[in-house]
Coordinates of C-alpha atoms and ligand atoms in Angstrom, one line a residue:
M19 CA 132.2 107.8 125.8
K20 CA 131.1 104.9 123.6
I21 CA 133.2 102.8 121.1
K22 CA 131.5 104.6 118.3
D23 CA 132.7 108.0 119.5
H24 CA 136.1 106.8 119.7
N25 CA 135.7 105.6 116.2
F26 CA 134.5 109.0 115.2
I27 CA 137.2 110.9 117.1
F28 CA 139.8 108.6 115.7
K29 CA 138.5 109.1 112.1
L30 CA 138.6 112.9 112.4
T31 CA 141.8 113.1 114.3
F32 CA 143.4 110.7 111.9
S33 CA 142.2 113.0 109.0
Y34 CA 143.8 115.9 110.6
V35 CA 147.1 114.0 111.2
F36 CA 147.1 112.7 107.7
I37 CA 146.4 116.1 106.1
I38 CA 149.3 117.6 108.2
L39 CA 151.6 114.8 107.5
I40 CA 151.1 115.0 103.7
S41 CA 151.3 118.9 103.6
F42 CA 154.4 118.8 105.8
G43 CA 155.9 116.1 103.7
F44 CA 155.4 118.2 100.5
I45 CA 156.7 121.3 102.1
A46 CA 159.7 119.7 103.6
F47 CA 160.6 117.9 100.4
F48 CA 160.4 120.9 98.2
L49 CA 161.9 123.4 100.8
D50 CA 164.7 121.0 101.4
K51 CA 165.4 120.4 97.7
K52 CA 165.3 124.2 96.8
L53 CA 167.3 125.3 99.7
E54 CA 170.0 122.8 98.8
E55 CA 169.8 123.7 95.1
N56 CA 170.0 127.5 95.9
A57 CA 172.7 127.1 98.3
L58 CA 174.8 125.0 96.0
K59 CA 174.2 127.6 93.3
D60 CA 175.3 130.4 95.5
I61 CA 178.3 128.6 96.7
K62 CA 179.3 127.8 93.1
A63 CA 178.7 131.4 92.0
S64 CA 180.8 132.7 94.8
L65 CA 183.6 130.2 94.2
V66 CA 183.5 131.0 90.5
N67 CA 183.9 134.8 91.4
Q68 CA 186.6 134.2 93.9
A69 CA 188.5 131.9 91.2
Y70 CA 188.3 134.8 88.7
L71 CA 190.0 137.2 91.3
I72 CA 192.7 134.8 92.3
E73 CA 193.3 134.1 88.5
T74 CA 194.3 137.7 88.0
Q75 CA 197.0 137.0 90.7
I76 CA 198.6 134.2 88.8
S77 CA 200.7 135.5 85.8
A78 CA 201.2 133.2 82.8
E79 CA 204.8 133.3 83.2
N80 CA 204.8 131.9 86.8
L81 CA 202.5 129.2 85.6
I82 CA 204.3 128.3 82.3
K83 CA 207.6 128.2 84.2
E84 CA 205.9 126.3 87.0
N85 CA 207.2 128.7 89.8
T86 CA 205.8 126.4 92.5
I87 CA 207.4 128.6 95.3
F88 CA 205.4 131.7 94.2
L89 CA 202.4 129.6 93.6
D90 CA 202.6 127.8 96.9
S91 CA 202.9 131.1 99.0
L92 CA 199.9 132.6 96.9
V93 CA 197.6 129.8 97.4
K94 CA 198.4 129.6 101.1
I95 CA 197.9 133.3 101.7
L96 CA 194.7 133.6 99.7
S97 CA 193.4 130.2 101.0
K98 CA 193.5 131.6 104.6
K99 CA 191.7 134.9 103.5
I100 CA 188.9 133.2 101.7
N101 CA 188.7 130.1 103.9
C102 CA 188.8 127.5 101.0
R103 CA 191.2 125.2 99.6
I104 CA 193.1 126.5 96.5
T105 CA 194.8 124.2 94.0
V106 CA 196.9 125.2 91.0
L107 CA 197.6 122.7 88.2
N108 CA 199.2 122.9 84.9
S109 CA 197.1 122.1 81.8
R110 CA 197.9 118.4 82.0
G111 CA 196.6 118.0 85.5
K112 CA 199.8 118.1 87.4
V113 CA 199.4 119.9 90.8
L114 CA 201.7 122.9 91.1
A115 CA 200.6 124.2 94.4
D116 CA 197.9 123.3 96.9
S117 CA 196.8 125.3 100.0
E118 CA 196.3 122.0 101.9
K119 CA 199.7 120.5 101.1
S120 CA 203.3 121.6 101.9
L121 CA 205.7 122.1 99.1
D122 CA 207.4 118.8 99.8
E123 CA 204.1 116.8 99.3
I124 CA 203.3 118.4 96.0
P125 CA 205.4 116.2 93.9
N126 CA 203.9 113.1 95.5
M127 CA 200.3 114.1 94.7
E128 CA 198.8 112.2 92.1
N129 CA 197.8 113.6 88.6
H130 CA 194.4 115.3 88.6
A131 CA 193.8 115.1 84.9
D132 CA 191.1 112.5 85.1
R133 CA 189.2 114.5 87.7
P134 CA 186.1 115.5 85.9
E135 CA 186.1 119.2 86.9
I136 CA 189.9 119.4 85.8
N137 CA 189.0 117.6 82.7
T138 CA 186.3 120.1 81.8
A139 CA 188.5 123.1 82.8
S140 CA 191.3 121.7 80.7
S141 CA 189.0 121.9 77.7
G142 CA 188.5 125.5 78.3
L143 CA 185.2 125.5 80.4
I144 CA 184.3 126.1 83.9
G145 CA 184.3 122.8 85.8
E146 CA 182.3 122.0 88.7
E147 CA 181.8 118.9 90.8
I148 CA 180.8 117.7 94.2
H149 CA 182.5 114.7 95.6
Y150 CA 183.6 113.1 98.6
S151 CA 187.0 114.1 99.8
R152 CA 188.9 111.1 101.1
T153 CA 191.5 113.4 102.4
L154 CA 189.0 115.4 104.6
S155 CA 186.3 112.7 104.8
I156 CA 183.7 115.3 103.7
D157 CA 181.6 116.3 100.7
M158 CA 183.5 119.1 98.8
M159 CA 182.4 121.4 96.0
Y160 CA 185.1 121.9 93.4
V161 CA 185.0 124.7 91.1
A162 CA 187.9 124.6 88.4
L163 CA 188.7 127.7 86.2
P164 CA 190.7 127.4 83.1
I165 CA 193.7 129.8 83.2
K166 CA 194.2 130.9 79.6
D167 CA 197.0 132.7 77.8
K168 CA 196.5 134.0 74.2
G169 CA 193.4 131.8 74.1
E170 CA 195.2 128.6 75.1
V171 CA 194.6 126.8 78.5
I172 CA 197.9 127.0 80.2
G173 CA 196.7 125.8 83.7
V174 CA 193.7 125.2 85.9
L175 CA 192.8 126.9 89.1
R176 CA 190.6 124.8 91.5
L177 CA 188.9 126.1 94.5
A178 CA 187.4 123.6 96.9
L179 CA 184.9 124.4 99.7
P180 CA 183.7 121.8 102.2
L181 CA 179.9 121.5 102.2
S182 CA 179.7 120.8 106.0
D183 CA 178.2 124.4 106.5
L184 CA 175.5 123.7 104.0
K185 CA 174.9 120.3 105.4
E186 CA 174.7 121.7 108.9
M187 CA 172.2 124.4 107.7
L188 CA 170.1 121.9 105.9
T189 CA 170.2 119.7 109.1
V190 CA 169.0 122.6 111.2
I191 CA 166.2 123.4 108.8
R192 CA 165.2 119.7 108.6
K193 CA 165.1 119.5 112.4
A194 CA 163.0 122.7 112.6
I195 CA 160.6 121.1 110.1
F196 CA 160.7 117.9 112.1
F197 CA 159.9 119.5 115.3
S198 CA 157.3 121.7 113.8
L199 CA 155.7 118.6 112.3
F200 CA 155.6 117.0 115.7
F201 CA 154.1 120.1 117.2
A202 CA 151.6 120.5 114.6
L203 CA 150.7 116.7 114.9
G204 CA 150.3 117.0 118.7
L205 CA 148.2 120.2 118.2
A206 CA 146.1 118.4 115.5
F207 CA 145.5 115.6 117.8
V208 CA 144.6 117.7 120.8
L209 CA 142.4 120.2 118.8
G210 CA 141.0 117.3 116.7
S211 CA 139.9 115.4 119.8
M212 CA 138.6 118.6 121.4
L213 CA 136.7 119.7 118.3
T214 CA 135.3 116.2 117.7
K215 CA 134.1 116.1 121.2
A216 CA 132.5 119.3 120.9
I217 CA 130.6 118.1 117.8
I218 CA 130.0 114.6 119.1
K219 CA 128.3 115.9 122.3
P220 CA 125.2 117.6 120.6
I221 CA 125.3 114.6 118.0
N222 CA 124.9 112.2 121.0
K223 CA 122.2 114.3 122.4
M224 CA 120.4 114.2 119.1
I225 CA 120.9 110.4 118.8
Y226 CA 119.4 109.9 122.2
V227 CA 116.4 112.0 121.6
S228 CA 115.9 110.6 118.1
R229 CA 115.9 107.1 119.5
K230 CA 113.1 108.3 121.9
F231 CA 111.2 109.7 118.9
S232 CA 111.6 106.3 117.0
Q233 CA 110.0 104.6 120.2
G234 CA 107.1 107.0 120.0
D235 CA 108.1 109.1 122.9
F236 CA 107.9 112.8 121.9
S237 CA 108.2 114.3 125.3
H238 CA 112.0 114.9 124.9
K239 CA 113.3 117.9 123.1
I240 CA 116.8 118.6 121.7
F241 CA 118.2 121.8 123.2
I242 CA 121.3 123.1 121.3
D243 CA 122.2 126.7 121.6
S244 CA 124.5 127.0 118.8
K245 CA 123.2 128.7 115.5
D246 CA 125.3 126.5 113.3
E247 CA 124.1 123.5 111.1
L248 CA 123.9 121.3 114.3
G249 CA 121.5 123.8 116.0
E250 CA 119.6 124.0 112.7
L251 CA 119.4 120.2 112.6
A252 CA 118.1 120.0 116.2
T253 CA 115.5 122.6 115.5
T254 CA 114.4 120.6 112.4
L255 CA 114.3 117.5 114.4
N256 CA 112.2 119.1 117.1
K257 CA 109.7 120.4 114.5
M258 CA 109.7 117.0 112.8
A259 CA 109.0 115.4 116.2
Q260 CA 106.2 117.9 116.9
N261 CA 104.7 117.3 113.5
M262 CA 104.9 113.6 114.0
E263 CA 103.2 113.9 117.5
D264 CA 100.4 115.9 116.0
K265 CA 99.9 113.6 113.0
I266 CA 99.9 110.5 115.4
G267 CA 97.5 112.3 117.7
E268 CA 95.3 113.0 114.6
I269 CA 95.5 109.3 113.4
E270 CA 94.7 108.1 117.0
V271 CA 91.7 110.3 117.2
K272 CA 90.6 109.2 113.7
N273 CA 91.2 105.6 114.7
Q274 CA 89.1 106.0 117.8
H275 CA 86.2 107.3 115.8
L276 CA 86.7 104.4 113.4
V277 CA 86.6 101.9 116.3
A278 CA 83.6 103.6 117.8
I279 CA 81.9 103.4 114.4
L280 CA 82.7 99.8 113.9
E281 CA 81.7 98.7 117.4
S282 CA 78.3 100.6 117.1
M283 CA 77.5 99.1 113.9
V284 CA 74.6 96.6 113.8
E285 CA 76.4 94.9 110.9
G286 CA 79.2 92.4 111.8
I287 CA 82.5 93.5 110.3
I288 CA 85.4 91.1 109.7
V289 CA 88.7 92.2 108.2
V290 CA 91.1 89.4 107.0
D291 CA 94.6 89.7 105.4
K292 CA 95.6 87.9 102.3
T293 CA 96.5 84.6 104.3
S294 CA 92.9 84.7 105.7
R295 CA 94.1 85.7 109.1
I296 CA 91.9 87.8 111.2
V297 CA 93.0 91.3 111.3
S298 CA 89.9 92.8 113.2
I299 CA 86.3 92.1 114.0
N300 CA 83.7 94.1 115.7
F301 CA 81.3 93.5 118.7
T302 CA 78.5 92.3 116.5
V303 CA 80.6 89.6 115.1
E304 CA 81.5 88.5 118.6
K305 CA 77.7 88.4 119.4
I306 CA 76.8 86.4 116.2
F307 CA 79.4 83.8 116.5
N308 CA 79.6 83.7 120.3
I309 CA 83.4 84.4 120.3
S310 CA 85.6 86.8 122.1
K311 CA 87.9 89.3 120.3
K312 CA 90.7 88.5 122.8
N313 CA 93.6 86.5 121.2
L314 CA 91.6 86.2 117.9
E315 CA 93.5 88.8 115.8
G316 CA 96.2 87.0 113.8
K317 CA 94.4 83.7 114.0
I318 CA 93.4 81.8 110.7
F319 CA 89.8 82.5 110.0
L320 CA 88.7 78.9 110.2
E321 CA 90.3 78.7 113.6
A322 CA 88.4 81.7 114.9
I323 CA 85.1 81.1 113.1
R324 CA 84.3 77.7 112.1
N325 CA 82.2 78.3 109.0
N326 CA 83.4 77.0 105.7
D327 CA 80.8 78.8 103.6
I328 CA 82.1 82.3 104.8
L329 CA 85.7 81.0 104.1
D330 CA 84.9 80.0 100.6
I331 CA 83.5 83.7 100.1
I332 CA 86.9 85.1 101.4
N333 CA 89.0 82.8 99.2
V334 CA 86.9 83.8 96.1
V335 CA 87.4 87.5 96.9
L336 CA 91.2 87.1 97.6
K337 CA 91.5 85.1 94.3
K338 CA 89.4 87.3 92.0
G339 CA 89.8 90.6 93.7
E340 CA 86.0 91.3 93.1
F341 CA 83.1 92.1 95.2
T342 CA 80.9 89.2 96.1
S343 CA 77.6 89.1 97.9
C344 CA 75.3 86.1 99.1
E345 CA 72.9 85.0 101.7
L346 CA 73.8 82.3 104.0
T347 CA 71.8 80.4 106.7
L348 CA 73.9 79.9 109.8
M349 CA 73.0 76.8 111.6
W350 CA 75.4 77.4 114.6
P351 CA 75.5 78.9 117.3
V352 CA 71.9 79.7 116.4
Q353 CA 69.9 79.4 113.1
K354 CA 70.1 82.8 111.5
I355 CA 70.0 84.2 107.9
F356 CA 72.9 86.5 106.9
Q357 CA 73.5 88.6 104.0
I358 CA 77.3 88.7 103.4
N359 CA 79.0 91.3 101.4
A360 CA 82.7 90.8 100.8
S361 CA 85.0 93.5 99.3
P362 CA 88.6 93.2 98.4
I363 CA 91.2 95.4 100.2
F364 CA 93.7 96.6 97.7
E365 CA 97.3 97.7 98.5
K366 CA 99.4 99.2 95.6
G367 CA 97.0 97.5 93.2
I368 CA 97.4 94.1 94.7
V369 CA 94.6 92.2 96.7
N370 CA 96.0 92.4 100.2
G371 CA 92.8 91.3 102.3
C372 CA 89.1 91.1 102.5
L373 CA 86.3 93.1 104.4
L374 CA 83.3 91.1 105.2
V375 CA 80.0 93.1 106.1
I376 CA 77.5 90.7 107.7
H377 CA 73.8 91.9 107.8
D378 CA 71.5 89.8 110.0
M379 CA 68.5 89.2 107.7
T380 CA 66.8 86.9 110.1
E381 CA 64.2 89.6 111.5
I382 CA 63.6 90.9 107.9
R383 CA 63.0 87.5 106.5
K384 CA 60.8 86.6 109.4
L385 CA 58.8 89.6 108.9
E386 CA 58.5 88.9 105.3
T387 CA 57.1 85.4 106.0
M388 CA 54.8 86.8 108.7
R389 CA 53.5 89.4 106.2
R390 CA 52.9 86.8 103.6
D391 CA 51.2 84.5 106.2
F392 CA 49.1 87.5 107.4
V393 CA 47.8 88.3 103.9
A394 CA 47.2 84.6 103.3
N395 CA 45.3 84.4 106.6
V396 CA 43.3 87.7 106.2
S397 CA 42.2 86.6 102.7
H398 CA 41.2 83.2 103.9
E399 CA 39.3 84.6 106.9
L400 CA 37.6 87.1 104.6
K401 CA 36.8 84.5 102.0
T402 CA 34.8 82.2 104.2
P403 CA 32.0 84.7 105.3
L404 CA 32.1 86.4 101.9
T405 CA 31.6 83.0 100.1
S406 CA 28.5 82.2 102.3
I407 CA 27.0 85.8 102.0
K408 CA 27.4 85.6 98.2
G409 CA 26.0 82.1 98.0
F410 CA 23.0 82.8 100.1
T411 CA 22.4 86.1 98.5
E412 CA 22.3 84.4 95.1
T413 CA 20.0 81.7 96.6
L414 CA 17.5 84.4 97.7
L415 CA 17.7 86.3 94.4
E416 CA 17.1 83.1 92.4
G417 CA 13.7 82.6 94.2
A418 CA 14.3 81.5 97.8
L419 CA 13.1 85.0 98.8
D420 CA 9.6 83.7 98.2
D421 CA 10.4 80.5 100.1
K422 CA 8.6 81.3 103.3
E423 CA 10.1 78.5 105.3
N424 CA 13.6 79.2 104.6
N425 CA 14.2 83.0 103.6
M426 CA 14.3 84.2 107.2
H427 CA 16.8 81.4 108.0
F428 CA 19.0 82.4 104.9
L429 CA 18.9 86.1 105.9
K430 CA 20.1 85.2 109.4
I431 CA 23.0 83.3 108.0
I432 CA 23.8 86.3 105.8
Q433 CA 23.6 88.6 109.0
S434 CA 25.7 86.3 111.1
H435 CA 28.5 86.3 108.5
T436 CA 28.2 90.0 108.1
E437 CA 28.7 90.3 111.9
R438 CA 31.7 88.0 111.6
L439 CA 33.2 90.1 108.9
N440 CA 32.4 93.2 110.9
K441 CA 34.3 91.8 113.9
L442 CA 37.2 90.6 111.8
V443 CA 37.5 94.1 110.4
D444 CA 37.3 95.7 113.8
D445 CA 39.9 93.3 115.2
L446 CA 42.2 93.9 112.2
L447 CA 41.8 97.5 112.7
S448 CA 42.6 97.7 116.4
L449 CA 45.5 95.3 115.9
S450 CA 47.0 97.5 113.1
H451 CA 46.4 100.6 115.4
L452 CA 48.1 98.7 118.3
E453 CA 51.0 97.8 116.2
S454 CA 51.4 101.4 114.7
K455 CA 54.1 103.4 116.4
E456 CA 51.7 106.5 116.8
I457 CA 49.4 104.8 119.5
Q458 CA 49.1 106.9 122.6
L459 CA 47.8 105.3 125.7
K460 CA 45.3 107.4 127.8
K461 CA 46.5 106.4 131.3
Q462 CA 44.6 107.0 134.3
E463 CA 44.4 105.5 137.8
F464 CA 41.6 103.0 138.5
D465 CA 40.6 100.1 140.7
L466 CA 41.1 96.9 139.1
K467 CA 38.5 94.9 140.9
E468 CA 35.9 97.4 140.1
Q469 CA 36.8 97.2 136.5
V470 CA 36.6 93.5 136.4
E471 CA 33.2 93.7 138.0
Q472 CA 32.0 96.0 135.1
V473 CA 33.3 93.6 132.4
I474 CA 31.5 90.6 134.1
V475 CA 28.2 92.3 133.8
N476 CA 28.6 92.5 130.0
F477 CA 29.0 88.5 130.0
K478 CA 26.0 87.9 132.5
A479 CA 23.8 86.5 129.7
Q480 CA 26.4 84.1 128.3
L481 CA 27.3 83.0 131.8
E482 CA 23.7 82.3 132.6
K483 CA 23.2 80.5 129.4
K484 CA 26.0 78.1 130.2
G485 CA 25.2 77.9 133.8
M486 CA 28.7 79.1 134.7
D487 CA 30.1 80.6 137.8
I488 CA 32.5 83.4 137.9
K489 CA 34.7 84.6 140.9
N490 CA 36.4 87.9 141.0
E491 CA 38.9 87.3 143.8
L492 CA 40.9 90.3 143.2
S493 CA 41.5 92.3 146.4
R494 CA 39.9 95.7 146.7
G495 CA 42.2 98.7 146.5
I496 CA 44.4 97.5 143.8
V497 CA 44.9 100.8 141.8
I498 CA 46.9 100.8 138.6
N499 CA 47.8 103.5 136.1
A500 CA 47.0 102.3 132.8
D501 CA 44.6 103.0 129.7
K502 CA 41.3 101.8 131.3
D503 CA 39.5 101.1 127.9
R504 CA 42.3 99.0 126.5
I505 CA 42.7 97.0 129.8
E506 CA 38.9 96.4 129.7
G507 CA 39.5 95.0 126.1
V508 CA 42.1 92.7 127.7
F509 CA 39.7 91.4 130.3
T510 CA 36.8 91.1 127.7
N511 CA 39.0 89.1 125.4
L512 CA 40.2 86.7 128.2
L513 CA 36.8 86.2 129.7
D514 CA 35.2 85.7 126.3
N515 CA 37.6 82.8 125.7
A516 CA 37.3 81.5 129.2
I517 CA 33.4 81.2 128.6
K518 CA 33.7 80.0 124.9
F519 CA 36.1 77.3 125.6
S520 CA 34.5 76.0 128.8
K521 CA 31.9 73.4 129.3
D522 CA 28.6 74.1 130.7
K523 CA 28.7 74.6 134.5
G524 CA 32.2 75.6 134.4
V525 CA 34.0 78.0 136.8
I526 CA 36.1 80.9 136.1
K527 CA 38.2 82.6 138.7
I528 CA 40.1 86.0 138.4
Y529 CA 42.8 86.8 141.0
G530 CA 46.0 88.8 141.4
Q531 CA 49.2 89.0 143.2
E532 CA 52.1 91.4 143.4
E533 CA 55.3 90.2 141.7
N534 CA 58.6 92.3 141.5
G535 CA 56.7 95.6 141.7
K536 CA 54.2 94.5 139.1
I537 CA 50.7 93.3 139.4
K538 CA 50.0 89.8 138.0
I539 CA 46.4 89.1 137.1
I540 CA 45.3 85.5 136.3
V541 CA 42.2 84.5 134.5
E542 CA 41.7 80.8 135.4
D543 CA 39.0 78.6 133.8
S544 CA 38.1 75.0 134.0
G545 CA 37.6 74.6 130.3
I546 CA 38.9 72.4 127.5
G547 CA 42.5 73.5 127.9
I548 CA 45.1 73.9 125.3
P549 CA 47.4 71.0 124.0
E550 CA 51.0 71.4 125.0
K551 CA 52.2 71.7 121.4
D552 CA 50.0 74.8 120.7
I553 CA 50.9 76.7 123.9
S554 CA 53.9 78.5 122.5
R555 CA 52.0 79.8 119.5
I556 CA 48.6 80.7 121.1
F557 CA 49.4 84.5 121.0
E558 CA 50.3 84.5 117.3
R559 CA 47.8 86.3 114.9
F560 CA 45.1 83.8 113.5
Y561 CA 46.5 81.0 115.4
R562 CA 43.8 78.8 116.8
V563 CA 43.8 75.2 118.2
D564 CA 40.7 74.3 116.4
K565 CA 39.9 76.6 113.6
A566 CA 36.3 75.4 112.8
R567 CA 35.3 75.6 116.5
S568 CA 36.7 79.0 116.8
R569 CA 34.8 80.3 113.8
E570 CA 31.6 78.4 114.9
L571 CA 32.0 80.4 118.2
G572 CA 32.5 83.7 116.4
G573 CA 36.2 83.9 116.9
T574 CA 38.6 85.7 114.6
G575 CA 41.8 84.2 115.9
L576 CA 43.1 87.8 116.7
G577 CA 41.9 88.2 120.3
L578 CA 45.0 87.0 122.2
S579 CA 47.3 88.8 119.8
I580 CA 45.4 92.0 120.7
V581 CA 45.7 91.2 124.4
K582 CA 49.5 90.7 124.0
H583 CA 49.9 94.0 122.3
I584 CA 48.0 96.0 124.7
V585 CA 49.8 94.4 127.9
E586 CA 53.1 95.0 126.2
L587 CA 52.4 98.5 125.3
H588 CA 51.9 98.9 129.1
G589 CA 55.4 97.5 129.7
G590 CA 53.9 94.1 131.0
N591 CA 54.0 90.5 129.8
V592 CA 51.5 87.7 128.9
G593 CA 51.5 84.0 129.3
V594 CA 49.5 80.9 129.7
E595 CA 49.6 77.6 131.7
S596 CA 47.2 75.0 130.5
V597 CA 46.5 71.3 130.7
E598 CA 44.4 70.0 127.9
G599 CA 41.0 68.8 129.3
F600 CA 41.4 70.5 132.8
G601 CA 41.4 74.3 132.0
S602 CA 43.7 77.2 131.4
K603 CA 45.4 80.0 133.3
F604 CA 46.0 83.1 131.3
W605 CA 48.0 85.6 133.1
F606 CA 49.3 89.1 132.3
T607 CA 51.4 91.6 134.4
L608 CA 51.0 95.4 134.6
P609 CA 53.3 98.0 136.3
K610 CA 51.7 99.6 139.2
Q611 CA 52.6 103.1 137.8
Ligands
ADP723 P1 39.5 83.4 119.0 O1 39.1 83.2 120.4 O2 38.9 84.4 118.3 O3 39.7 82.0 118.3 P2 42.0 84.2 120.2 O4 43.2 84.7 119.7 O5 41.3 84.7 121.3 O6 41.0 83.8 119.1 O7 42.5 82.6 120.8 C1 43.2 81.8 120.0 C2 42.9 80.4 120.2 O8 43.4 80.0 121.6 C3 41.5 80.0 120.3 O9 40.9 79.7 119.0 C4 41.6 78.8 121.2 O10 41.9 77.6 120.4 C5 42.6 79.1 122.2 N1 42.1 79.6 123.4 C6 42.1 80.8 123.7 N2 41.6 80.9 124.9 C7 41.4 79.8 125.4 C8 40.9 79.0 126.6 N3 40.4 79.9 127.7 N4 40.8 77.8 126.7 C9 41.1 77.0 125.8 N5 41.6 77.4 124.5 C10 41.7 78.8 124.4

């Protein structure tokens, strides 16, 4: 048993003992007092009655004549019978006879007139007194009866009874009370301890299990059989624990859902408290800022994420308690554009933190720029041939139609620009088709070398014109599963460029190799090559190293972009290696299946 239990037992037992002590005290006090009073009253009444009886034996004559011999023998006989001291006195207090004294001693006895009971009796009333008898060394009750003759007090009859019997009786009663008190105290102590222990045991059980509850361990249950208040308390605690366990379970599930939502969000989420310390961040934030969630929670914002602009937003929100939104360009760890929405978190009406939602706007902004550039490029590309067509048509209409020397030339220029426009529109349409999500590849198995042969046939005239040599070094039997027409488009574009951007008598080689389960096809030319600074952008729409030359050669600047899209739709990659002035190697990969 622990000290606390002792304390409880002591308190309870002490209460019992205290109650018993107080009750016994009151009972003893009033009982003792009443008993003594009643006993004294009874003794007095009995003495008075006896005095009246004795008085009848004393004649006025014997008394007036002070017949001491008669009186002495009378008091001695009666005293023995009623067992109390009898004294007869004259009205002036002189003792005439005393049952306790011999006749010889009487004259030597002092006058009793000054004794209070004698005094009272002398005045005609019944005197009573309790005082200590020096003769007998004991408390005595004295009752003095006036003896009257013709209405006058002629003497006093005094009866005295020792109160030793009464005292003895009171002592016995007091002892009984005292022993009962001891017995009751002992009983109270033993029963108190037993009862307290009986109460403490289930309470201790409850304390132990409640502690477990407070530590979040709800596997324990309180088993108390009794149907009393403790049993009810135990049942209530068990129910409460069950409810809490259910509630905590619900909260945990909700929390897990919330964590799953936060972690799967593409937006970065940061929660800080009112002192700008990180409360939580999600996976996207880890990615954006190249940080790890571990040991980050509880850190000051700037310690975790070194960005003063975001901190400024947090401070504004914490100070004003208002939603704030802005766009920021982050320079580190990578250059990115973010839209930051910051909302205050309130607790009991006071700003207690800030929630930041970070949207990565880099792609959107890039797309917007690309769209703007694209529109500008298309407009520009369309404008050049349209201006020429318009100009030459006007020239012809204004009279040049009759100019036999030039009219055909003008019409040919109009035709070439119309063709260019047509090609441009065709390329734009196929590019837009390739970029649309609905595109479906019509895959089939075919031999790569054979297909390249067919494409080469289409360029025969151009090759001969430039005196160029072309070598199809692809091995026979390389069969791929792809959209044949579109792959033909890829070869057409690459061979067209290889011929266009090669000097006369140049050589083109087409060969392939297997790499990581893919077929890599290389179209190598000995042409003008591409400056290093342009290589990374060569596959962009409308990007050309030399715009004027490309246009002159009938190019639209969309060919390589179309190639890239077709290859990527097949799950492959494109690339180029080139040295300016020495030639280029355009390559692309295709999965075999
Ligand atoms: P176009 O050929 O219509 O101009 P492309 O998208 O096919 O457009 O090519 C883009 C640019 O890439 C060309 O304008 C040219 O500057 C460069 N280029 C493409 N192929 C070659 C090559 N084989 N040799 C050198 N430059 C090339």
